[in-house]
Amino acid sequence: MEDSNDNGDVVIVNENGKINAVNIGTAKIKISASSSDIYAAAECEIIVIVAKRPVNVPVTDPTVYTYTGKEQTYSIASSPYYTIENATHTNAGKYEVSVILNENCMWNDELPIYEFVIHPANPRMMVVPSIEEMVYDPSTTLEEISIIGGTVAGVDGNDLEGEWKWKLAEVVPTVNNGGYAAIFDPQDSNYKEIEITVNVPISKAESLVIIEEGNQFYVKNFTDEDFVLEGITFIGEGSLIYTVADGTTLDGVVKDAESILTVSEEGMVSVHGIGCVKIYVAVSDSENYNASEPQMISVEVRPVDKFFVEGDMEYTYTGKAIKPAFKVYDGLNGELVGKKDYRITYKNNTKAYTFKEGEEGFDASIVINIIYNTIRKWGSH
C-alpha cells in the first residue's frame, strides 16, 4: 500500500500512514494498493482539512497593584498557544498587557483588554512641619505663610522631594484656629499627595481707638439736647465701650460723673448736670484682638442764665382732666428748683371737640398740646 500527499505544508503522512497536521489548510491524500494473486489493484483519495485550534480566552487579573519600588507582573495563565507581552512593570502607571495568539489558533470568545494598573503609594509622614508664631492680621491669608520643614518618606524609607501647599490658601488664619489642612505634593509620580493638619499659631492683635482731631473736647450747655460722640473709629472686632469718670464741678470740686452726663452703648450722650467729666473710649476684647487702651474725651457742661422746664408737652386726649408733670431747673447750677419757689399755671383741655368716625378730620388718636402758661420764680431770675 502506498500513499501520496499533494500538500505537504498542511499534513505529513508517515510510513505507517499516520497523518500529522502541521498547518491549517486542505490536503488530498491518495492511497493505492497493488494487485496480488487474490486482489486486483485499488486506490482511493482522502481530503483532509486542518482548521485553527480553538483556545480558551485567559481571565483578567483582579489584583490591585500598588507601587512597591520593585517589579510586579500582571498575572495571566500561561499556555503554549499564545504569548504574553508588556506584563511586568515597576513604576506606577497604566499599562496594556498584550496576549498574542499563535498563528494556527483561534480564540473561542472575544478577547478582553488586559489593563495593568499600578497605583501610586501613600508616602509616610515622618516629621510634621511647623509654622512660626505670628500676630493676627485680617489682610494675611494662608497663601502668604510659608510651610517650612517637615519630612515625608517613601516605601524605601528615604526622604521624598516635593512641595507643601495649603488646601484652602485664601483663608485668613485666626487665633485658636486648631490648624489648617496642608498638602505635600511629591515630585515622584509613584506617590500620592499626603494631607495633614498643620498648626498655625496666631496671637491676638492690639485693638486701637482713633479719635479725630477736633473731637477730643466738647463744650455743651446744660439745656442742650442729647448728642452723639463723633469722629471715633477703631481697629478691632469688639465693640466700643464708654466709661464716664473724673467728674468735677466747674470749680474743680469732685462730683459724681454720672450726675453730669451718661453715655449709652451707641455713644449717645445725655446731659444731667453742670460740670466737667471725662469719657474714656475703648474697644472690647474679642477672638482675634486684645482690648484697647482707652482714649479720653473731655466734656464741659456749662450753665445757662435762665430757668427751663423738662416734661412731656404732648398728651393724648382722654376726655378727662390731664395734669402734666413738669420739673423746673435752675440753668446756673443745673439743680432742681423747689416747688415752693415757683408755680405753674395751665389749662385743662377737657372739652376739646372729638371728631366722629367717618367725619372729615377724624383721627383715632387726637393729640392735645398742654402748654405751660407761666413759670414764676421768686428771686433774682
CSV table of C-alpha atoms in Angstrom, one decimal:
chain,number,residue,atom,x,y,z
A,1,MET,CA,0.0,0.0,0.0
A,2,GLU,CA,1.3,3.5,-0.9
A,3,ASP,CA,0.0,7.0,-0.2
A,4,SER,CA,0.8,10.4,-1.5
A,5,ASN,CA,0.2,14.0,-0.2
A,6,ASP,CA,-0.4,16.8,-2.6
A,7,ASN,CA,0.1,19.5,0.1
A,8,GLY,CA,2.9,18.6,2.4
A,9,ASP,CA,2.7,22.1,4.0
A,10,VAL,CA,-0.6,21.1,5.7
A,11,VAL,CA,-0.1,17.4,6.7
A,12,ILE,CA,2.6,14.9,6.9
A,13,VAL,CA,1.9,11.2,6.3
A,14,ASN,CA,4.5,8.8,7.8
A,15,GLU,CA,5.4,5.3,6.5
A,16,ASN,CA,2.7,3.8,8.7
A,17,GLY,CA,0.0,6.0,7.3
A,18,LYS,CA,-0.3,8.3,10.3
A,19,ILE,CA,-1.3,11.8,9.4
A,20,ASN,CA,0.2,14.7,11.4
A,21,ALA,CA,-1.3,18.2,10.9
A,22,VAL,CA,1.4,20.9,10.6
A,23,ASN,CA,-0.5,23.9,9.2
A,24,ILE,CA,-4.1,25.0,8.6
A,25,GLY,CA,-5.4,24.3,5.1
A,26,THR,CA,-6.6,21.4,2.9
A,27,ALA,CA,-4.7,18.4,1.6
A,28,LYS,CA,-5.5,15.5,-0.6
A,29,ILE,CA,-4.1,12.1,0.3
A,30,LYS,CA,-4.1,9.3,-2.4
A,31,ILE,CA,-4.0,5.8,-1.1
A,32,SER,CA,-3.3,2.9,-3.6
A,33,ALA,CA,-2.8,-0.8,-3.3
A,34,SER,CA,-1.0,-3.0,-5.8
A,35,SER,CA,-2.6,-6.2,-7.2
A,36,SER,CA,-1.9,-9.6,-5.9
A,37,ASP,CA,-2.8,-13.2,-6.7
A,38,ILE,CA,-6.1,-12.7,-4.9
A,39,TYR,CA,-6.9,-9.0,-5.2
A,40,ALA,CA,-6.8,-6.6,-8.0
A,41,ALA,CA,-5.1,-3.2,-7.7
A,42,ALA,CA,-7.2,-0.4,-6.0
A,43,GLU,CA,-6.9,3.2,-5.0
A,44,CYS,CA,-8.9,6.0,-3.2
A,45,GLU,CA,-8.5,9.7,-2.3
A,46,ILE,CA,-9.0,11.3,1.1
A,47,ILE,CA,-9.4,15.0,1.6
A,48,VAL,CA,-8.0,16.3,4.9
A,49,ILE,CA,-9.0,19.8,6.2
A,50,VAL,CA,-6.9,21.2,9.0
A,51,ALA,CA,-8.7,24.1,11.0
A,52,LYS,CA,-7.3,26.5,13.6
A,53,ARG,CA,-7.2,25.2,17.2
A,54,PRO,CA,-9.8,26.9,19.5
A,55,VAL,CA,-8.2,28.4,22.6
A,56,ASN,CA,-9.9,29.5,25.8
A,57,VAL,CA,-9.6,33.2,26.5
A,58,PRO,CA,-7.5,33.8,29.7
A,59,VAL,CA,-9.2,35.7,32.5
A,60,THR,CA,-8.1,39.1,33.6
A,61,ASP,CA,-6.1,39.7,36.8
A,62,PRO,CA,-8.3,41.1,39.7
A,63,THR,CA,-5.2,42.0,41.8
A,64,VAL,CA,-5.0,45.7,42.9
A,65,TYR,CA,-1.3,46.6,42.5
A,66,THR,CA,0.4,49.5,44.4
A,67,TYR,CA,3.8,50.8,43.8
A,68,THR,CA,6.4,49.0,45.9
A,69,GLY,CA,9.7,50.1,44.2
A,70,LYS,CA,10.1,46.6,42.8
A,71,GLU,CA,9.0,44.8,39.6
A,72,GLN,CA,5.4,43.5,39.5
A,73,THR,CA,3.9,41.2,36.9
A,74,TYR,CA,0.3,41.1,35.7
A,75,SER,CA,-1.0,37.5,36.2
A,76,ILE,CA,-2.3,35.6,33.2
A,77,ALA,CA,-2.4,31.8,32.9
A,78,SER,CA,0.4,30.6,30.6
A,79,SER,CA,-0.3,28.5,27.5
A,80,PRO,CA,1.7,27.0,24.5
A,81,TYR,CA,-0.9,28.6,22.2
A,82,TYR,CA,-0.2,32.3,23.0
A,83,THR,CA,2.5,34.6,24.3
A,84,ILE,CA,2.2,37.4,26.9
A,85,GLU,CA,4.0,40.7,26.4
A,86,ASN,CA,4.2,44.0,28.5
A,87,ALA,CA,3.1,42.3,31.7
A,88,THR,CA,6.0,43.4,34.0
A,89,HIS,CA,6.5,46.9,35.3
A,90,THR,CA,7.9,48.8,38.4
A,91,ASN,CA,6.6,52.3,38.3
A,92,ALA,CA,3.1,53.5,39.0
A,93,GLY,CA,1.0,53.9,35.8
A,94,LYS,CA,-1.5,52.3,33.5
A,95,TYR,CA,-0.3,49.6,31.0
A,96,GLU,CA,-2.0,47.4,28.4
A,97,VAL,CA,-0.8,43.8,28.5
A,98,SER,CA,-0.7,42.0,25.1
A,99,VAL,CA,-1.8,38.4,24.7
A,100,ILE,CA,-0.7,37.2,21.2
A,101,LEU,CA,-2.3,34.1,19.9
A,102,ASN,CA,-0.3,31.6,17.8
A,103,GLU,CA,-0.9,31.7,14.1
A,104,ASN,CA,-2.7,28.3,13.9
A,105,CYS,CA,-5.0,29.0,16.8
A,106,MET,CA,-8.2,31.0,17.3
A,107,TRP,CA,-9.9,32.4,20.4
A,108,ASN,CA,-13.1,30.7,21.5
A,109,ASP,CA,-14.5,34.1,22.8
A,110,GLU,CA,-13.9,37.8,22.5
A,111,LEU,CA,-10.6,38.8,23.9
A,112,PRO,CA,-10.8,41.5,26.7
A,113,ILE,CA,-8.4,44.4,27.3
A,114,TYR,CA,-5.9,43.4,29.9
A,115,GLU,CA,-5.3,46.7,31.8
A,116,PHE,CA,-2.4,46.6,34.2
A,117,VAL,CA,-2.7,49.5,36.8
A,118,ILE,CA,0.0,50.1,39.4
A,119,HIS,CA,-1.4,52.7,41.8
A,120,PRO,CA,0.8,55.4,43.5
A,121,ALA,CA,1.8,54.5,47.0
A,122,ASN,CA,1.0,56.6,50.1
A,123,PRO,CA,4.1,58.3,51.5
A,124,ARG,CA,4.7,58.3,55.2
A,125,MET,CA,4.7,61.4,57.3
A,126,MET,CA,7.8,61.4,59.4
A,127,VAL,CA,8.1,65.0,60.8
A,128,VAL,CA,5.2,67.4,60.7
A,129,PRO,CA,6.2,70.9,59.6
A,130,SER,CA,5.8,73.9,62.0
A,131,ILE,CA,4.9,77.5,61.5
A,132,GLU,CA,6.4,80.4,63.3
A,133,GLU,CA,4.0,82.3,65.6
A,134,MET,CA,2.6,85.5,64.1
A,135,VAL,CA,0.2,88.3,65.1
A,136,TYR,CA,-3.4,88.2,63.7
A,137,ASP,CA,-3.7,90.2,60.6
A,138,PRO,CA,-7.0,90.2,58.7
A,139,SER,CA,-5.2,91.0,55.4
A,140,THR,CA,-2.9,88.0,55.6
A,141,THR,CA,-4.1,84.7,54.1
A,142,LEU,CA,-2.5,81.2,54.3
A,143,GLU,CA,-1.1,81.7,50.8
A,144,GLU,CA,1.3,84.3,52.3
A,145,ILE,CA,2.5,81.9,55.0
A,146,SER,CA,5.3,79.5,54.0
A,147,ILE,CA,5.3,75.9,55.2
A,148,ILE,CA,8.9,75.1,56.1
A,149,GLY,CA,10.3,71.8,57.3
A,150,GLY,CA,8.6,68.5,57.6
A,151,THR,CA,9.8,65.1,56.4
A,152,VAL,CA,7.9,62.7,54.1
A,153,ALA,CA,9.4,59.3,53.3
A,154,GLY,CA,8.9,56.8,50.5
A,155,VAL,CA,8.4,53.0,50.6
A,156,ASP,CA,12.2,52.6,50.9
A,157,GLY,CA,12.4,54.9,53.9
A,158,ASN,CA,14.2,57.6,52.1
A,159,ASP,CA,13.0,61.3,52.2
A,160,LEU,CA,10.9,62.4,49.3
A,161,GLU,CA,11.3,65.7,47.4
A,162,GLY,CA,8.2,67.7,47.0
A,163,GLU,CA,6.3,70.9,47.7
A,164,TRP,CA,4.0,71.9,50.6
A,165,LYS,CA,0.8,73.9,49.8
A,166,TRP,CA,-2.3,75.0,51.7
A,167,LYS,CA,-5.5,73.2,50.8
A,168,LEU,CA,-7.5,76.5,51.2
A,169,ALA,CA,-4.9,79.2,50.6
A,170,GLU,CA,-7.4,82.1,50.6
A,171,VAL,CA,-8.4,81.5,54.3
A,172,VAL,CA,-7.3,84.1,56.9
A,173,PRO,CA,-5.9,82.3,59.9
A,174,THR,CA,-7.4,83.2,63.2
A,175,VAL,CA,-6.4,82.9,66.9
A,176,ASN,CA,-7.1,79.4,68.3
A,177,ASN,CA,-7.6,78.0,64.8
A,178,GLY,CA,-7.0,74.4,65.5
A,179,GLY,CA,-4.8,74.0,62.4
A,180,TYR,CA,-5.3,74.1,58.7
A,181,ALA,CA,-5.1,71.4,56.0
A,182,ALA,CA,-1.8,71.3,54.2
A,183,ILE,CA,-0.9,69.1,51.2
A,184,PHE,CA,2.5,67.6,50.3
A,185,ASP,CA,2.8,67.1,46.6
A,186,PRO,CA,5.8,64.7,45.9
A,187,GLN,CA,7.9,65.2,42.8
A,188,ASP,CA,8.0,61.4,42.3
A,189,SER,CA,4.8,60.4,40.5
A,190,ASN,CA,5.0,56.9,42.2
A,191,TYR,CA,3.5,58.6,45.3
A,192,LYS,CA,0.2,60.2,46.1
A,193,GLU,CA,-0.3,63.5,47.8
A,194,ILE,CA,-0.5,63.5,51.5
A,195,GLU,CA,-2.8,65.8,53.5
A,196,ILE,CA,-2.2,66.7,57.2
A,197,THR,CA,-3.3,69.4,59.6
A,198,VAL,CA,-0.7,72.0,60.4
A,199,ASN,CA,-1.0,74.2,63.4
A,200,VAL,CA,-0.7,77.9,62.7
A,201,PRO,CA,0.0,79.7,66.0
A,202,ILE,CA,-1.7,83.2,65.9
A,203,SER,CA,-1.6,85.6,68.8
A,204,LYS,CA,-4.1,88.4,69.3
A,205,ALA,CA,-3.6,91.8,67.6
A,206,GLU,CA,-4.0,95.0,69.6
A,207,SER,CA,-7.2,97.0,69.2
A,208,LEU,CA,-6.9,100.7,68.8
A,209,VAL,CA,-9.3,103.6,69.2
A,210,ILE,CA,-8.8,106.6,66.9
A,211,ILE,CA,-10.4,110.0,67.8
A,212,GLU,CA,-10.1,112.5,65.0
A,213,GLU,CA,-8.6,115.8,65.8
A,214,GLY,CA,-11.2,118.3,67.0
A,215,ASN,CA,-13.3,115.7,68.6
A,216,GLN,CA,-11.4,115.3,71.9
A,217,PHE,CA,-13.2,118.2,73.7
A,218,TYR,CA,-16.8,119.2,73.8
A,219,VAL,CA,-18.4,122.3,75.4
A,220,LYS,CA,-22.2,122.0,76.0
A,221,ASN,CA,-24.9,124.0,77.7
A,222,PHE,CA,-26.9,122.4,80.3
A,223,THR,CA,-30.1,122.7,78.2
A,224,ASP,CA,-28.6,121.1,75.1
A,225,GLU,CA,-30.2,118.1,73.5
A,226,ASP,CA,-28.6,114.6,73.7
A,227,PHE,CA,-25.7,114.4,71.2
A,228,VAL,CA,-23.5,111.7,69.6
A,229,LEU,CA,-19.8,111.5,70.1
A,230,GLU,CA,-18.4,111.9,66.6
A,231,GLY,CA,-15.1,111.2,64.8
A,232,ILE,CA,-14.4,107.9,66.5
A,233,THR,CA,-13.1,105.0,64.5
A,234,PHE,CA,-11.3,101.8,65.7
A,235,ILE,CA,-9.3,98.8,64.7
A,236,GLY,CA,-10.6,95.5,66.1
A,237,GLU,CA,-13.5,93.2,66.2
A,238,GLY,CA,-15.1,94.1,69.6
A,239,SER,CA,-17.5,96.9,70.4
A,240,LEU,CA,-16.8,100.4,71.7
A,241,ILE,CA,-17.1,100.8,75.5
A,242,TYR,CA,-17.8,104.2,77.0
A,243,THR,CA,-16.8,104.9,80.6
A,244,VAL,CA,-17.7,108.1,82.4
A,245,ALA,CA,-15.3,109.2,85.2
A,246,ASP,CA,-13.4,112.0,86.9
A,247,GLY,CA,-16.4,114.3,87.4
A,248,THR,CA,-15.9,117.8,88.9
A,249,THR,CA,-17.7,121.0,89.3
A,250,LEU,CA,-16.6,123.9,87.1
A,251,ASP,CA,-14.6,125.0,90.1
A,252,GLY,CA,-12.7,121.7,90.2
A,253,VAL,CA,-14.5,120.1,93.2
A,254,VAL,CA,-15.1,116.4,92.9
A,255,LYS,CA,-18.5,115.5,91.7
A,256,ASP,CA,-20.3,112.3,90.7
A,257,ALA,CA,-19.5,111.9,86.9
A,258,GLU,CA,-22.8,110.3,86.1
A,259,SER,CA,-24.7,113.2,87.7
A,260,ILE,CA,-23.2,115.3,85.0
A,261,LEU,CA,-23.7,113.1,82.0
A,262,THR,CA,-24.1,109.5,80.9
A,263,VAL,CA,-23.2,107.7,77.6
A,264,SER,CA,-25.3,104.9,76.0
A,265,GLU,CA,-23.8,101.8,74.3
A,266,GLU,CA,-24.3,103.6,71.0
A,267,GLY,CA,-22.3,106.6,72.1
A,268,MET,CA,-25.3,108.9,72.7
A,269,VAL,CA,-24.5,111.4,75.4
A,270,SER,CA,-27.2,112.7,77.8
A,271,VAL,CA,-26.6,115.7,80.0
A,272,HIS,CA,-27.9,115.7,83.5
A,273,GLY,CA,-25.9,118.4,85.3
A,274,ILE,CA,-23.3,121.0,85.2
A,275,GLY,CA,-19.6,120.3,85.5
A,276,CYS,CA,-16.6,118.7,83.8
A,277,VAL,CA,-16.3,115.0,83.0
A,278,LYS,CA,-14.0,112.6,81.1
A,279,ILE,CA,-15.3,110.0,78.8
A,280,TYR,CA,-12.9,107.0,78.2
A,281,VAL,CA,-13.5,105.1,75.0
A,282,ALA,CA,-12.1,101.6,74.4
A,283,VAL,CA,-12.6,98.6,72.2
A,284,SER,CA,-13.6,95.4,74.0
A,285,ASP,CA,-11.7,92.1,73.9
A,286,SER,CA,-12.6,89.7,71.0
A,287,GLU,CA,-11.5,86.4,69.5
A,288,ASN,CA,-8.6,87.9,67.5
A,289,TYR,CA,-7.9,91.3,69.3
A,290,ASN,CA,-7.0,92.3,72.8
A,291,ALA,CA,-9.0,95.1,74.4
A,292,SER,CA,-7.5,98.5,73.5
A,293,GLU,CA,-6.1,101.2,75.7
A,294,PRO,CA,-8.8,103.8,76.4
A,295,GLN,CA,-8.8,107.1,74.7
A,296,MET,CA,-10.1,110.2,76.5
A,297,ILE,CA,-12.7,112.8,75.6
A,298,SER,CA,-13.3,115.8,77.8
A,299,VAL,CA,-16.7,117.3,78.1
A,300,GLU,CA,-17.6,120.6,79.9
A,301,VAL,CA,-21.3,121.3,80.6
A,302,ARG,CA,-21.9,125.0,81.2
A,303,PRO,CA,-24.9,126.7,82.9
A,304,VAL,CA,-27.4,128.9,81.2
A,305,ASP,CA,-28.8,132.1,82.7
A,306,LYS,CA,-32.4,131.1,82.8
A,307,PHE,CA,-34.9,128.6,84.2
A,308,PHE,CA,-36.1,125.8,82.0
A,309,VAL,CA,-38.7,123.1,82.1
A,310,GLU,CA,-38.5,119.4,81.4
A,311,GLY,CA,-41.5,117.2,81.0
A,312,ASP,CA,-43.9,115.8,78.4
A,313,MET,CA,-45.5,118.5,76.3
A,314,GLU,CA,-47.8,116.3,74.4
A,315,TYR,CA,-50.6,114.1,75.7
A,316,THR,CA,-53.4,112.1,74.1
A,317,TYR,CA,-56.9,113.3,74.6
A,318,THR,CA,-58.8,111.2,77.1
A,319,GLY,CA,-61.9,113.3,77.9
A,320,LYS,CA,-60.6,113.8,81.4
A,321,ALA,CA,-58.6,116.5,83.1
A,322,ILE,CA,-54.8,116.0,82.5
A,323,LYS,CA,-52.3,117.3,84.9
A,324,PRO,CA,-48.9,117.5,83.3
A,325,ALA,CA,-45.8,116.5,85.3
A,326,PHE,CA,-43.1,119.2,84.9
A,327,LYS,CA,-39.7,119.7,86.5
A,328,VAL,CA,-38.1,123.1,86.7
A,329,TYR,CA,-34.3,123.5,86.7
A,330,ASP,CA,-32.1,126.4,87.5
A,331,GLY,CA,-29.8,126.9,84.5
A,332,LEU,CA,-27.0,128.4,86.5
A,333,ASN,CA,-26.3,125.3,88.6
A,334,GLY,CA,-28.4,122.6,87.0
A,335,GLU,CA,-30.3,122.0,90.2
A,336,LEU,CA,-34.0,121.2,90.5
A,337,VAL,CA,-35.9,124.2,91.8
A,338,GLY,CA,-38.1,123.5,94.8
A,339,LYS,CA,-41.8,123.7,94.3
A,340,LYS,CA,-42.1,126.4,96.9
A,341,ASP,CA,-40.1,128.7,94.7
A,342,TYR,CA,-42.3,128.6,91.6
A,343,ARG,CA,-45.7,128.0,90.4
A,344,ILE,CA,-47.1,126.6,87.1
A,345,THR,CA,-50.4,127.6,85.7
A,346,TYR,CA,-52.0,125.6,82.9
A,347,LYS,CA,-55.4,124.9,81.5
A,348,ASN,CA,-57.0,121.5,81.2
A,349,ASN,CA,-58.5,120.8,77.7
A,350,THR,CA,-61.3,118.6,78.7
A,351,LYS,CA,-63.8,120.0,76.2
A,352,ALA,CA,-61.9,119.5,73.0
A,353,TYR,CA,-64.1,118.6,70.1
A,354,THR,CA,-63.9,114.9,69.2
A,355,PHE,CA,-64.4,114.0,65.6
A,356,LYS,CA,-66.7,111.2,64.9
A,357,GLU,CA,-65.5,108.2,62.9
A,358,GLY,CA,-66.2,108.9,59.2
A,359,GLU,CA,-66.2,112.6,59.7
A,360,GLU,CA,-63.6,114.7,57.9
A,361,GLY,CA,-60.7,115.3,60.2
A,362,PHE,CA,-61.2,112.2,62.3
A,363,ASP,CA,-58.1,110.7,63.9
A,364,ALA,CA,-58.3,107.8,66.3
A,365,SER,CA,-55.6,109.4,68.5
A,366,ILE,CA,-56.1,113.1,69.0
A,367,VAL,CA,-53.1,114.8,70.5
A,368,ILE,CA,-53.7,117.7,72.8
A,369,ASN,CA,-50.9,120.1,73.4
A,370,ILE,CA,-50.5,121.2,77.0
A,371,ILE,CA,-48.6,124.4,77.1
A,372,TYR,CA,-47.4,125.8,80.4
A,373,ASN,CA,-48.6,129.3,80.8
A,374,THR,CA,-46.5,130.8,83.5
A,375,ILE,CA,-43.3,129.9,85.4
A,376,ARG,CA,-42.6,132.4,88.0
A,377,LYS,CA,-39.6,132.2,90.3
A,378,TRP,CA,-39.5,134.2,93.4
A,379,GLY,CA,-36.0,135.6,93.3
A,380,SER,CA,-33.4,137.0,91.0
A,381,HIS,CA,-34.1,135.3,87.6
